[in-house]
Each structure stands twice: as C-alpha cells, then as structure tokens.
Coordinates of C-alpha atoms in Angstrom, one line a residue:
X448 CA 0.5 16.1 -39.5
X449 CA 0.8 13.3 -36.9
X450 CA -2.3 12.3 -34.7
X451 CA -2.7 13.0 -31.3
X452 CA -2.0 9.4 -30.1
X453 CA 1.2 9.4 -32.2
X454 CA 2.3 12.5 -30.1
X455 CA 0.6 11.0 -26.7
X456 CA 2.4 7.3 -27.4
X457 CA 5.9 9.2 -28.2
X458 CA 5.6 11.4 -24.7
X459 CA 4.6 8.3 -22.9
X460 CA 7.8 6.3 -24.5
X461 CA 10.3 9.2 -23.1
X462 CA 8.2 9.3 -19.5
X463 CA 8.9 5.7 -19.3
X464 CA 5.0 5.2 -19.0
X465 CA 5.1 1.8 -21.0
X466 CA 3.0 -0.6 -19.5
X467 CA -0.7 -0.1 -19.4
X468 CA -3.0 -1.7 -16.5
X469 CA -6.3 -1.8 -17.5
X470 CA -9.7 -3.6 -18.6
X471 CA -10.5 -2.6 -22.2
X472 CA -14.3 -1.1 -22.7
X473 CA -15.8 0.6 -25.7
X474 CA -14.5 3.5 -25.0
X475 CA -11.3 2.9 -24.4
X476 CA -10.9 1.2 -27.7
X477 CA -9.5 3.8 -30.0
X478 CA -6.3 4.4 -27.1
X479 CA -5.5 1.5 -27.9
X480 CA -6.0 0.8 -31.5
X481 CA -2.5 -0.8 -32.9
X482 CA -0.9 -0.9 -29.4
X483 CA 2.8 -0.1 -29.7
X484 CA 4.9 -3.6 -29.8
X485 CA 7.1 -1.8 -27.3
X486 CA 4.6 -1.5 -25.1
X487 CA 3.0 -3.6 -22.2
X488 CA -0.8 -4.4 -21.4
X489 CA -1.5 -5.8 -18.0
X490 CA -4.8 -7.1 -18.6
X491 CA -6.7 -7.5 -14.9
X492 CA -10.4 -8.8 -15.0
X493 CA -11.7 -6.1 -12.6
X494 CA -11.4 -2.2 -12.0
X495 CA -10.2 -2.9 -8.5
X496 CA -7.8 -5.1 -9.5
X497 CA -6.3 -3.2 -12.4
X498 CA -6.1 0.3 -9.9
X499 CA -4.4 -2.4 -7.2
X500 CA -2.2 -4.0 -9.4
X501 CA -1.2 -1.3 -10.4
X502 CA -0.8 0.2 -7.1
X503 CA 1.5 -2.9 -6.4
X504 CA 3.7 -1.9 -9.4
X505 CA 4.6 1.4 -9.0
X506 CA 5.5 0.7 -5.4
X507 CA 7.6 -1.9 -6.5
X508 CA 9.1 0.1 -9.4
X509 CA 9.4 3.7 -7.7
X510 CA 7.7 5.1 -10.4
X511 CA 4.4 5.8 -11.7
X512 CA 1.8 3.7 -13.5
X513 CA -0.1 4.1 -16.3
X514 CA -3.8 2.9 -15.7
X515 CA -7.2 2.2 -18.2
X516 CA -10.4 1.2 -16.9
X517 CA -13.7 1.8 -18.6
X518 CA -15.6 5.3 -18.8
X519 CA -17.9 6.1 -15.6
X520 CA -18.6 2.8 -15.4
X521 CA -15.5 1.1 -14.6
X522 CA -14.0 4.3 -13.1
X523 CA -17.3 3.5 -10.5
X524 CA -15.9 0.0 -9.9
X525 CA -12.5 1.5 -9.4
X526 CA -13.2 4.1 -6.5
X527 CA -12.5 1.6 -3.6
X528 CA -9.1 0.8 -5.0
X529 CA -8.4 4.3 -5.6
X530 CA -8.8 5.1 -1.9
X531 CA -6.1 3.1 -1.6
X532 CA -3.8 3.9 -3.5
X533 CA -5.0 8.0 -2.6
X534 CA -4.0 7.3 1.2
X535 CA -0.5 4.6 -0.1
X536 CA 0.6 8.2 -1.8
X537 CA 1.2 5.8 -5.1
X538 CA 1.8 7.9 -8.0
X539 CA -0.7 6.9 -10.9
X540 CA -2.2 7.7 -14.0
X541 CA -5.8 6.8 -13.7
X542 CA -7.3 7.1 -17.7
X543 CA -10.9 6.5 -18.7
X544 CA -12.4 6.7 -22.2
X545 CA -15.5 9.3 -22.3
X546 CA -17.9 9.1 -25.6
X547 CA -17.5 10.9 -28.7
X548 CA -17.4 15.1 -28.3
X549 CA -20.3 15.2 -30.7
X550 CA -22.8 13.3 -28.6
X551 CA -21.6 14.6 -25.4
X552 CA -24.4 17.5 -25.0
X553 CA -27.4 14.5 -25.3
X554 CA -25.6 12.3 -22.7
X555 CA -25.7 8.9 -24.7
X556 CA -25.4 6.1 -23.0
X557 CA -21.9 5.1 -21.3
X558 CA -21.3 9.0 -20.8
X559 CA -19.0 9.7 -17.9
X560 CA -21.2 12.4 -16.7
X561 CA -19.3 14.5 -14.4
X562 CA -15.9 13.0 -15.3
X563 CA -14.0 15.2 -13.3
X564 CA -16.0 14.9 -10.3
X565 CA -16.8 11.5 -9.8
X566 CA -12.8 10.4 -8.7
X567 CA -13.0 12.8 -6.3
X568 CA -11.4 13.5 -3.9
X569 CA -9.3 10.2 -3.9
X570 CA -7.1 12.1 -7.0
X571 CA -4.8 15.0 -6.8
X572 CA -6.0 16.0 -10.2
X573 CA -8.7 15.2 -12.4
X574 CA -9.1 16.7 -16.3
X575 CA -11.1 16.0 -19.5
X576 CA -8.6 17.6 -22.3
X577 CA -10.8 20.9 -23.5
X578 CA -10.1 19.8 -27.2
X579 CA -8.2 17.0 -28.6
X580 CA -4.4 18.5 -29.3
X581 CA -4.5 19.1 -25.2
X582 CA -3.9 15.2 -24.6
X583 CA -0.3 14.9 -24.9
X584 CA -0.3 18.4 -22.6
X585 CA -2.9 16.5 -20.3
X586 CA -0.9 13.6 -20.0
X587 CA 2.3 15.7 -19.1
X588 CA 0.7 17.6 -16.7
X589 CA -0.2 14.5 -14.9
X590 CA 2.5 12.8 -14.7
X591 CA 3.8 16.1 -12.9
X592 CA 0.9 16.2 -10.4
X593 CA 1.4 12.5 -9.8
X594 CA 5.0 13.0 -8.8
X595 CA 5.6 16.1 -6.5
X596 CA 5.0 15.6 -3.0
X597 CA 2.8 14.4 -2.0
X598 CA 3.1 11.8 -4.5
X599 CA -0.4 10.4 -5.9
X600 CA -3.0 9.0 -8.3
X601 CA -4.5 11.6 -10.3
X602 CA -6.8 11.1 -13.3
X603 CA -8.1 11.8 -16.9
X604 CA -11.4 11.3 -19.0
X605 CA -10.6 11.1 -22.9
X606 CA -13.0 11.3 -25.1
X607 CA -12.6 8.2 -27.4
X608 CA -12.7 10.3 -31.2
X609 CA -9.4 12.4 -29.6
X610 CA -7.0 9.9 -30.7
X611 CA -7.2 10.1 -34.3
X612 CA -7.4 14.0 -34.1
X613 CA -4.5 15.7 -36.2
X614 CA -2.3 17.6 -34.4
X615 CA 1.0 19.5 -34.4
X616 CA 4.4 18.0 -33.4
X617 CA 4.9 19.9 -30.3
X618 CA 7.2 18.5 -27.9
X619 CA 5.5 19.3 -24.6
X620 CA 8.2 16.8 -22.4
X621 CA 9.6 18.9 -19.0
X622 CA 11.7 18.0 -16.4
X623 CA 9.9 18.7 -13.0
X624 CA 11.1 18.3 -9.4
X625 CA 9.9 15.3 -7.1
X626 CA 11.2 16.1 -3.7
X627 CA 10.5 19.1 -1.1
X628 CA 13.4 20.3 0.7
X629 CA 13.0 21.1 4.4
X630 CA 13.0 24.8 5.6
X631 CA 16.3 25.3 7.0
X632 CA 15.2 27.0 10.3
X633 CA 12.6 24.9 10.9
X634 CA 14.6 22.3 10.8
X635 CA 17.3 24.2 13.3
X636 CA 14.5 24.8 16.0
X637 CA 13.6 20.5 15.6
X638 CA 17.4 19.8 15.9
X639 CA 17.5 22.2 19.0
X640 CA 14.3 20.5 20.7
X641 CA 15.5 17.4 20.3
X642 CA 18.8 17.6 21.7
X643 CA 17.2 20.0 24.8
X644 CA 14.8 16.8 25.3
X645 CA 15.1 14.6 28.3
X646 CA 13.5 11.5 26.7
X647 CA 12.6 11.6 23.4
X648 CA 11.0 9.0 21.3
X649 CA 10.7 8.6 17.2
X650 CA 7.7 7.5 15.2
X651 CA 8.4 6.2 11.7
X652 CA 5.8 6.1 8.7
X653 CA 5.7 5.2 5.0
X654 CA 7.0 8.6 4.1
X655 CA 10.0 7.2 4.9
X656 CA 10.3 4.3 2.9
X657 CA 8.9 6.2 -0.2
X658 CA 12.1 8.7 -0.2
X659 CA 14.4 5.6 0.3
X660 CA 15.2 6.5 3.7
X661 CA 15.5 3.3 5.5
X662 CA 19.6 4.4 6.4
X663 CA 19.0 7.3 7.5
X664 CA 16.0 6.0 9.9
X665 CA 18.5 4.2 11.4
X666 CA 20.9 6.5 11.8
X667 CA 19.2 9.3 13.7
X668 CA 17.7 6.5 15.8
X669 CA 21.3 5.5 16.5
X670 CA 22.8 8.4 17.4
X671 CA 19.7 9.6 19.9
X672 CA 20.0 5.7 21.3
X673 CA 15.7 5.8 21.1
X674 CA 13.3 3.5 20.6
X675 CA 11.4 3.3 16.7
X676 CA 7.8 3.1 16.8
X677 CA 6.0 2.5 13.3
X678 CA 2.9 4.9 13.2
X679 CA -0.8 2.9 13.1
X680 CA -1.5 1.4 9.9
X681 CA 1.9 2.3 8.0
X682 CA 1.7 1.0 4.5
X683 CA 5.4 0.3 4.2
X684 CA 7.6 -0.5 6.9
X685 CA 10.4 1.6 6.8
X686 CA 12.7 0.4 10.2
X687 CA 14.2 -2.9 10.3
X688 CA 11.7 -5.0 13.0
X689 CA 15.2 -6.9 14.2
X690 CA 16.9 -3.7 15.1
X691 CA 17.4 -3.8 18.9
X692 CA 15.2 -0.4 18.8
X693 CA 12.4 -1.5 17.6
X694 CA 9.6 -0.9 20.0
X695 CA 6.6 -2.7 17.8
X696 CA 3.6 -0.3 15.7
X697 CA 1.2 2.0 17.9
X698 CA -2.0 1.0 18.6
X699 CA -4.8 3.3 16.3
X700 CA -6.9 4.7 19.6
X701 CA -6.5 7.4 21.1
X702 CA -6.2 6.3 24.8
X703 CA -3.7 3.1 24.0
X704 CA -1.3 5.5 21.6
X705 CA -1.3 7.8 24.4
X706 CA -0.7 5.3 27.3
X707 CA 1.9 3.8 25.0
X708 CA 4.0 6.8 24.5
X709 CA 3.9 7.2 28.3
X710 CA 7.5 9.0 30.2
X711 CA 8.5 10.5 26.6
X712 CA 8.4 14.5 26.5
X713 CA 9.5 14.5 22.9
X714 CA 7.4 12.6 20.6
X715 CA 9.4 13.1 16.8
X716 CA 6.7 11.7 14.2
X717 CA 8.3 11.2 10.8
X718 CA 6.7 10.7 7.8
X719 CA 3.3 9.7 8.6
X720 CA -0.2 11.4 10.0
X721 CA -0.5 12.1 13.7
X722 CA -2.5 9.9 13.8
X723 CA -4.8 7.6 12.0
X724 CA -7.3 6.3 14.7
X725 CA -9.5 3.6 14.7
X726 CA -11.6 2.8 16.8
X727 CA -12.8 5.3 19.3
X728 CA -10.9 5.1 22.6
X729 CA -11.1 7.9 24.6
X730 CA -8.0 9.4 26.4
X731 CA -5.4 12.0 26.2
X732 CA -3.7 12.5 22.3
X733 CA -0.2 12.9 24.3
X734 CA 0.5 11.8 27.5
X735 CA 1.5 13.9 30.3
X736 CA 3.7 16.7 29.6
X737 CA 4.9 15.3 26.4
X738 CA 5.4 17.6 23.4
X739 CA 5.1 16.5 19.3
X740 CA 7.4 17.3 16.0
X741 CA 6.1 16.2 13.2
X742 CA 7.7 15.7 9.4
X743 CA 5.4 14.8 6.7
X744 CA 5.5 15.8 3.0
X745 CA 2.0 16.3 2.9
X746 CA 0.8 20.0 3.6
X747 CA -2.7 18.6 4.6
X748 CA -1.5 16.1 7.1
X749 CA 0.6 18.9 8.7
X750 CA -2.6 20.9 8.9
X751 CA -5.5 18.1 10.6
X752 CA -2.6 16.9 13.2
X753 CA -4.4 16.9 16.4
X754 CA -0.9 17.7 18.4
X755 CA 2.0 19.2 17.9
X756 CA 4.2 21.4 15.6
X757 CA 4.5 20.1 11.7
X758 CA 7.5 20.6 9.4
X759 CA 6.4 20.1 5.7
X760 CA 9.2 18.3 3.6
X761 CA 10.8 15.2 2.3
X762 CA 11.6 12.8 5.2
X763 CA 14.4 11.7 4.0
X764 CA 16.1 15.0 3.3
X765 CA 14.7 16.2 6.8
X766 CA 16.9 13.4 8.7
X767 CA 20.0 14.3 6.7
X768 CA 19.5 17.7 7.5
X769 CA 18.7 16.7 11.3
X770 CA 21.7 14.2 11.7
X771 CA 24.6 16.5 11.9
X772 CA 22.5 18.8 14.1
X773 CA 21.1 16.6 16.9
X774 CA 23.2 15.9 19.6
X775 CA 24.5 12.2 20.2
X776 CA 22.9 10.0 23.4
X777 CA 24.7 7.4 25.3
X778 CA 23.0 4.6 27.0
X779 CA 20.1 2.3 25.7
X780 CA 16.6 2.7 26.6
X781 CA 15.1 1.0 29.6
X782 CA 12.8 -1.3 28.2
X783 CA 12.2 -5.2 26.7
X784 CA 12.9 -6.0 23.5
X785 CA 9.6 -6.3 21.3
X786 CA 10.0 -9.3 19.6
X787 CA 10.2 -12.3 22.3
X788 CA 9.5 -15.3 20.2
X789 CA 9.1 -18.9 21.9
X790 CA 11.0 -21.9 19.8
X791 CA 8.6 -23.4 17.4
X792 CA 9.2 -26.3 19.3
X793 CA 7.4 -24.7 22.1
X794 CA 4.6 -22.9 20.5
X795 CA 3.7 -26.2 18.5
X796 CA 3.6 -28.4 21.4
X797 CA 0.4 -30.1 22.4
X798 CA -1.1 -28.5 19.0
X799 CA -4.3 -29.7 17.6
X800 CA -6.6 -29.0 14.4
X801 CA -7.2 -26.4 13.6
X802 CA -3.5 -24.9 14.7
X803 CA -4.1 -21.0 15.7
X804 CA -2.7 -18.6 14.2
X805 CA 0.4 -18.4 16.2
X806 CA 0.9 -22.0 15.3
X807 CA 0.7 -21.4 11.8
X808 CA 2.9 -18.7 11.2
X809 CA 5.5 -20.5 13.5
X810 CA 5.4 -23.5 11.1
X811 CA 5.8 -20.8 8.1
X812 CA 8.7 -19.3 9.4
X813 CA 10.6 -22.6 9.5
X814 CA 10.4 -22.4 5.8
X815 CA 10.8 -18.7 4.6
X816 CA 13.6 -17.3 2.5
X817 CA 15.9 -15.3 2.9
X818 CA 14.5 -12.5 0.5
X819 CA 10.7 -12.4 -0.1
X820 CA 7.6 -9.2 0.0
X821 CA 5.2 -9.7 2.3
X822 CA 1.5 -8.7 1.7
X823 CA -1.0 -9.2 4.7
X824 CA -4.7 -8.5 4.7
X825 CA -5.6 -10.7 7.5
X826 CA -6.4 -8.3 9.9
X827 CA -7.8 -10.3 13.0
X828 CA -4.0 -12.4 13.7
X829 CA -1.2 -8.9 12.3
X830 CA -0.3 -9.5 16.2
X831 CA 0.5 -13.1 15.4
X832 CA 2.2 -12.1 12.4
X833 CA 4.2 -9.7 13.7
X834 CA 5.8 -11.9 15.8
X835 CA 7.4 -14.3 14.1
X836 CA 10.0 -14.4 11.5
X837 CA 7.6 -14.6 8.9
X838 CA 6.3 -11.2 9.9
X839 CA 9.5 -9.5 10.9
X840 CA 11.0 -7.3 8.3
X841 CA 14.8 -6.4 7.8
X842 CA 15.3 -5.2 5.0
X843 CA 13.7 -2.0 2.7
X844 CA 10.9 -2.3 0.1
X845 CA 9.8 -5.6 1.9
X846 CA 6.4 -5.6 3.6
X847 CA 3.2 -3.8 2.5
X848 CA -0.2 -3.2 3.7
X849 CA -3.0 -0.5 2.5
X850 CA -3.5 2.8 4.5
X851 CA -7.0 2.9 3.5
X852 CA -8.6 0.1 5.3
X853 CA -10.3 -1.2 2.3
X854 CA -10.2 -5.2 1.8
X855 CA -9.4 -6.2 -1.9
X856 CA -6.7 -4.2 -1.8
X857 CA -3.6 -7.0 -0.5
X858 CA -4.2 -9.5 -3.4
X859 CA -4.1 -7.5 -6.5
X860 CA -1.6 -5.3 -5.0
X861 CA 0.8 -8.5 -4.5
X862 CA 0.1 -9.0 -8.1
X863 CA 1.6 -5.9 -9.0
X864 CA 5.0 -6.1 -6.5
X865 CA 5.7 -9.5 -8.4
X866 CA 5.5 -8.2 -11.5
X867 CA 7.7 -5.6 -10.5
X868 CA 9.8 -8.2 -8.9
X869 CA 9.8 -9.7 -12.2
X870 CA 10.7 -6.6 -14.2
X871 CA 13.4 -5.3 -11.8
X872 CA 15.2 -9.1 -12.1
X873 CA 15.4 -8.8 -8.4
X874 CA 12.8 -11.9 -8.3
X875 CA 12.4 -12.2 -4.7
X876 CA 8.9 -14.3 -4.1
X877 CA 6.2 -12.5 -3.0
X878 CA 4.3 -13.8 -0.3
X879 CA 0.6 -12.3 0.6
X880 CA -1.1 -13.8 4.0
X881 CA -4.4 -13.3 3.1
X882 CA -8.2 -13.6 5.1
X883 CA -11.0 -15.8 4.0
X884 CA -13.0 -12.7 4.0
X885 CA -10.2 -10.8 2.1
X886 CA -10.0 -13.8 -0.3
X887 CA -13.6 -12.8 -1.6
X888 CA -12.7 -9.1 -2.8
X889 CA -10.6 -9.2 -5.7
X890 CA -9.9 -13.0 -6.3
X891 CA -10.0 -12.5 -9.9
X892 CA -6.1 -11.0 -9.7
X893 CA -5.1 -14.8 -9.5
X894 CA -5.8 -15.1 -13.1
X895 CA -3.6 -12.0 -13.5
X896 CA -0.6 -13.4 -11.5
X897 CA -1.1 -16.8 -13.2
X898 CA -1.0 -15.3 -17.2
X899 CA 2.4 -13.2 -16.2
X900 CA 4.2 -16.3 -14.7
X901 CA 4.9 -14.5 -11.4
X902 CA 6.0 -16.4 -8.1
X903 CA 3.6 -15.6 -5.8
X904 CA 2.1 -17.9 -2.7
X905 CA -1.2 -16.8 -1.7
X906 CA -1.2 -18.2 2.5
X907 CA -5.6 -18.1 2.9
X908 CA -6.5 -18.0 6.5
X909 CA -9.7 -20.0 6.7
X910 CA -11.7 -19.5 10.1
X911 CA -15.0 -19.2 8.5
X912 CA -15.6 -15.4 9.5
X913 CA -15.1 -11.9 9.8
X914 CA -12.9 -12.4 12.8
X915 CA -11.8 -8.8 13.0
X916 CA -15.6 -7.8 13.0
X917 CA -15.9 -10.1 15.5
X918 CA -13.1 -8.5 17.6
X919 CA -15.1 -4.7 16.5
X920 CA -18.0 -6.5 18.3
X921 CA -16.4 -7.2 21.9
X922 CA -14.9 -3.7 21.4
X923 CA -18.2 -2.0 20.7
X924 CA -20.3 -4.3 23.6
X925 CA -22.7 -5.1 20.1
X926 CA -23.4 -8.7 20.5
X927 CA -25.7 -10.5 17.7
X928 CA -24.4 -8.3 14.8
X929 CA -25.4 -10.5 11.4
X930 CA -23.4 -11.6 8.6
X931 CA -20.2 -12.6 10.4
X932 CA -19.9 -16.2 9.1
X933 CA -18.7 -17.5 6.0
X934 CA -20.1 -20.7 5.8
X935 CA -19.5 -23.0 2.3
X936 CA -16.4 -21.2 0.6
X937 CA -13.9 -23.6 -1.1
X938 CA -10.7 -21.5 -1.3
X939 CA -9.5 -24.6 -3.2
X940 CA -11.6 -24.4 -5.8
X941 CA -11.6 -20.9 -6.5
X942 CA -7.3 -21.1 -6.6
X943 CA -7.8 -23.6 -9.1
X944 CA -10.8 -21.7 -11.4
X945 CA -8.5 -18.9 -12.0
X946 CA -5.3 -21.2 -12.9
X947 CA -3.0 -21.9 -9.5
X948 CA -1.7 -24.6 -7.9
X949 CA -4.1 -24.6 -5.1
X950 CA -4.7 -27.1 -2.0
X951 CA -5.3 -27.1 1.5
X952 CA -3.4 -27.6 4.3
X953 CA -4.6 -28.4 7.9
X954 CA -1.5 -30.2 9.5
X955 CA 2.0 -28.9 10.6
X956 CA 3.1 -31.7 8.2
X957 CA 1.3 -30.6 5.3
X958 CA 1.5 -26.6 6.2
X959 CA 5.6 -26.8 6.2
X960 CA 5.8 -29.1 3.4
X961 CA 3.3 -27.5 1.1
X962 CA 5.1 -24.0 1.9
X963 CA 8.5 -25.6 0.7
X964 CA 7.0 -26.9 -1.9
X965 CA 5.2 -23.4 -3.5
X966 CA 8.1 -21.3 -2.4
X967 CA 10.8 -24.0 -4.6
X968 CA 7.6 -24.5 -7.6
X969 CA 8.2 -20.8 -8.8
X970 CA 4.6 -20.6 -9.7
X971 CA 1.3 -18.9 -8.1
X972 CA -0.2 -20.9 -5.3
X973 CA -2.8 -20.5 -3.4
X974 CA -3.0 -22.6 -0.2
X975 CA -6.1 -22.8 2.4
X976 CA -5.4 -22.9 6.0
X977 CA -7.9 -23.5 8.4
X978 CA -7.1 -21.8 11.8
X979 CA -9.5 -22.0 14.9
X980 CA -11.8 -19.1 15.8
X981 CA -10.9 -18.0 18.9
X982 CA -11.6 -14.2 18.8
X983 CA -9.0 -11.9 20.0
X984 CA -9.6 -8.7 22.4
X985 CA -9.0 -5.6 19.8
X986 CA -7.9 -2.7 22.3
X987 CA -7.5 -1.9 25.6
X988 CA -8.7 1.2 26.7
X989 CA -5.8 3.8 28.0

C-alpha cells in the first residue's frame, strides 16, 4: 500500500501545488523527507518572510501557494504575515508540523497546543487531520476553502509520524468553483439606480484586480463618463492612474472620505470594504443626500458596511452583468485632473542634501522602465509617490501594497512577485520603495531574493525615523511620544550581509545613475537614500 505522503505529494502534483515556501523545523522534517526532484523549496530565513513571500507569489502567479513553517512556534512568528495576506484575500496553504500522535496527550515539548486555534481568525480554515489517511483529504479540502470567494490563507497542523502512515490509493482530486456569480435582480435594481442617478461616482478596490477586471473597470467608467476613485488602502490597483478619470485614492477618515465624495448622490463601491478608516476623523460616512451600492465578494464586508446597500459576487462578473444595463453619459466631469506633475527640471531646482522626497522620486522617474511591479512600504511620502511616474500605474498586476497595515510585509512580498516574475518569463523588474523603519522588519528576505537570482531594486528611504508616526503625532496633538528616531542604522551594510549589491546614494547624480545602473545589472540591489525630515500633515479634518 502506498504511504500517505506518496498520495499527499501525487494530489499536490495534479493541484499544481509544487513549490513549497517554508523554514524547515523538527517537525516538519518527515514532509519533507526525499523531496520530489520535481518539486521546488523556497527556503526564507523567517516565518514572516516565508508567509510574505509567499503572499508575493501567489499574487503574482494567480494561484495558490503551498506554505511550511515550524509547529506553534514558527506558526507564532508567522501570525503578523498572515494578517496580511488574511486581509490581501491571497489564497494559501499555511502547513505546520505538530509532534508525534503518541505523545500528543503529555504535551511534549514543541507541541502546537491548540493548533487549530492559534491562526485564528487570520485563516478561513484551520484542521489537524483526525488520523493519518485524512491528509491527502485535508489538503484537498484546503485548497477548496483557499479558492472560493473570498479567496484566502487557510491552514493545517500535521502531525510529523502521518507521512509514513500506510494508506489506500484513493483518488480524492475534485474540481470546485472559484467565482460567485451575481444575483441577477440585484444586479437589475444597481443598473436601474445608476442610470436614475444625477451624479454618480465609482470606487474601485483590489477585488477588482483579483478577478482580472482591469477592462471592464474601464469600461463601465467609460460609458457613465465618471470619475475612478481607488478605495483607502487598496492592495492592488486595479484602474490605470493615467486614465483621464482618475480622481486619485480616498483618504481613510471618515470626515475627509466624506468631504471628498462631496455633490455625488450615487457612490458605486466595487470590490473593496466601505470603508477601511484610519485614523479617527469625525464627520458624516456620506455626504449630503448621497446614497451607496456596494459589490464585494466577501459576505462579511457586505454585512459591517457602515452605508449603503451590498451585492455579494465576483466584481468582475458584476460589471459585465452591469455594462449592457446602465445607461451611457455624455460629457466629462467637472473637475482637474489628478496627476499635475511639475518638469523634473522644476521640482529639482535649487535642490540641496538631503533632496525630499518629491525630489527623489522625480530623479527615479527619469530612469524607470517601461514594464516594472512596484512595492511601497514607505508610508510617510505615498503622496509623493503617487505623483510621479514612478508611482503612477497603467497597466494590471503592477503595483502592490498590504491591506493590513503591518510593516514587514513590502520586502518579502517583493520577493515573492519576482520570483513569480521569474517563473511566468514575463521578467519585468520589481521595484519595492521601501522605509528605513520598514527596512528593519523582514530584511532577511534579501538573502532570499539574492539565492533565486531575481531582479529586484530595493529604493531605502533613509530619514532616520518613524516619519509616519511622526505625522500620527501632529494628528493626535501627542507631542514627546518616544522611540521615533532611528539613529545608527547602516542600510549599506545590512544590503551587503545578506548578498546584494548595496550603496548609498545622496546626490541627483548618484540617485539617477545608480538607479540605471541596478535596473540594467539584473541583480538585487539595495540602495540607501537619505531624504530630509520634514514631517508631513496626515489628514485634514472634513
């Protein structure tokens, strides 16, 4: 009779789940005793960057992940990253080891001891296999849950003796469905509201760009002639930022969403929450006689939406459904266009070390490609960013960010798009604009980036602080708040420990050449920047 890893490893062959991510333990061991020659181990150095990483990957791929970290106690180190990846809707399979059945009832030590509970609730499903011949079933049942909408990590303990358990041959492989359709009246009643609406406005999120629906965001956009605003903190844009629509990303307060929604009575929210807020900014969710549609594949967003009415379905199937139904504007909305960039020229004049941010990302965007993903986790200058060239996105699957909040999250998860950049053949270079502060997280994916040969150019904002703590701080009227400074780091050094081509540069000479000069290399690089500290007012009230 065949083991139970010879049945798990065939099922995982015919899922296409062959690369692992992980961090080998003790318990973890036996999985992956005589790993398959037709298989791939991504070996990461830390449980947030192997849950990042791959995070990164199955974005980049479309398709799910297979993940290993270490019993309780790298599953513990993992939980930040899973946040992440919970609130990105990433679909992966999050493993763990567990020790052997027959010691579980004394607890020995490394025991996962509530291995169910502890992922919780950042997994849509978490499992310990009752007996041993239930991991091939386990792992199929999984990969199901980590598919259907809303997509996700979910997660399984495995006791380390299961793999060399005899089993029978079942074949336990089903097809299941990934999308939710839209209900077909529901959709009539948005199409009618729409059309009956005076001013309408849309609101796009990563929903969007995980159903691939990046045309047909532009086409109902198009045909209503209304502006595009990307929801706060969208983890993939999904609307090109040069379309002459664009209106720019909603601010996460109350008050400012509110003021800037202002003169719509139709706000159509697509594919994301309504809303993720942060901070607190009192004012009205919807301004003045305005009313809310929202489509989301998520049954749990629909319900917690402060405002509004929800459709639960697939974004992208709810705009094709919507397109032939909503009736066709003429005339352009009265407003400025969002992106009013100075000439370089301009913004660089008179400049002086250290450049700010503005000036930094102007020089950058004299050198940037055609065709590149874009990673920030620099939150104090994403106003800077956006923009400039650099920071304006035109085509799909191009520019990510997590939804969680959670710093360590950009670098490993930049790791992951360029090995799926790598994979695919598509071998665009991915470029991740990163904090000083954010540097400190989950540095140890360099290495990672570095073993795999992957192009990557790590941009490290140096300003020697927590700037968008220090932004919090004005916000919040707390002055004297410690631990804001970071004093004594040398981003050099730590580029270079871990295997990149790493330097530092402080001049628009050295910024544009060195940027040339990583892009064309084809390696990792990691380069320091120093920008000036001049701290930046967060939000406005509404």
């Amino acid at each position: 009779m065949p083991l139970v890893r010879e049945v798990t490893f065939d099922l995982l062959r015919r899922l296409g789940l062959t690369t692992v991510v992980g961090n080998p333990g003790s318990t973890e061991e036996t999985f992956l005793k005589d790993f398959p020659s037709d298989f791939t181990y991504v070996l990461a150095l830390q449980e947030t960057n192997v849950v990042a990483i791959a995070d990164g990957l199955a974005q980049g791929l479309k398709k799910p992940v297979l993940v290993n970290v270490h019993t309780g106690a790298g599953l513990g180190n993992a939980m930040g990253a899973m946040l992440s990846a919970f609130l990105n809707k990433t679909p992966l399979i999050i493993t763990a080891g567990q020790q052997t059945r027959q010691m579980l009832l004394a607890e020995p030590f490394l025991t996962n001891f509530e291995p169910t509970l502890l992922p919780r609730p950042y997994v849509k499903w978490s499992y310990e296999p009752a007996r041993p011949q239930d991991v091939p079933g386990a792992f199929m049942r999984a990969y199901a849950m980590a598919m259907q909408q809303p997509t996700g990590p979910v997660f399984l303990s495995l006791p380390l003796d299961d793999w060399d358990q005899e089993m029978a041959d079942v074949d336990v492989l089903r097809g299941v469905s990934t999308r939710v359709a839209p209900d077909p009246a529901r959709i009539a009643d948005f199409a009618a509201r729409i059309s009956a609406s005076e001013n309408p406005v849309l609101v796009y999120g990563g929903d969007l760009a995980r159903s691939e629906a990046w045309d047909a965001g532009i086409a109902l956009a198009e045909k209503l002639r209304v502006p595009v605003w990307l929801a706060p903190f969208t983890e993939n844009v999904p609307f090109p930022q040069t379309h002459p629509l664009y209106a720019g990303t909603l601010p996460p307060a109350i008050g400012p969403l509110g003021k800037a929604l202002a003169g719509h009575d139709l706000i159509v929210v697509v594919g994301a929450p309504v809303f993720r807020y942060y901070p607190w900014v009192p004012g009205e969710y919807l301004p003045a006689g305005a009313k809310l549609l929202q489509v989301t594949d998520d049954a749990f967003d629909a319900a917690k939406s402060v405002a509004g009415d929800s459709l639960v379905g697939d974004s992208g199937l709810a705009l094709e459904a919507l397109l032939p139904l909503v009736r066709a504007r003429t005339g352009n909305p009265a407003r400025e266009p969002y992106l009013r960039r100075e000439p370089a020229a301009d913004i660089l004049k008179d400049a002086r070390e250290p450049l700010t941010a503005e000036q930094v990302f102007a020089v950058l965007s004299e050198r940037v490609p055609e065709d590149y993903v874009l990673v920030n986790e620099s939150p104090s200058n994403m106003g800077e960013l956006a923009q400039t060239r650099l920071g304006t996105i035109a085509k799909p699957d191009s520019w990510y960010m997590m939804a969680s909040g959670a710093l360590g999250w950009g670098m490993p998860a930049a790791v992951g798009l360029a090995l799926a950049e790598q994979r695919t053949g598509r071998n665009r270079p991915v470029i991740a604009v990163i904090g000083d502060g954010s540097f400190q997280y989950a540095l140890q994916s360099v290495w990672t980036a570095v073993q795999h040969g992957l192009h990557m150019v790590f941009l490290v904002l140096r300003n020697g602080e927590y700037g968008i703590l220090k932004s919090f701080a004005m916000l919040e009227k707390t002055p004297g708040v410690p631990g804001l400074d970071l004093p004594g780091l040398d981003i050099v050094s730590l580029g270079k420990g871990y295997g990149a081509a790493s330097w530092r540069a402080a001049t628009v000479a050295d910024i544009r050449d060195g940027f040339a000069k990583a892009l064309g290399e084809k390696g990792v690089s990691v380069i320091e920047i120093p920008i000036d500290t001049a701290i930046h007012t967060l939000l406005s009230a509404g």
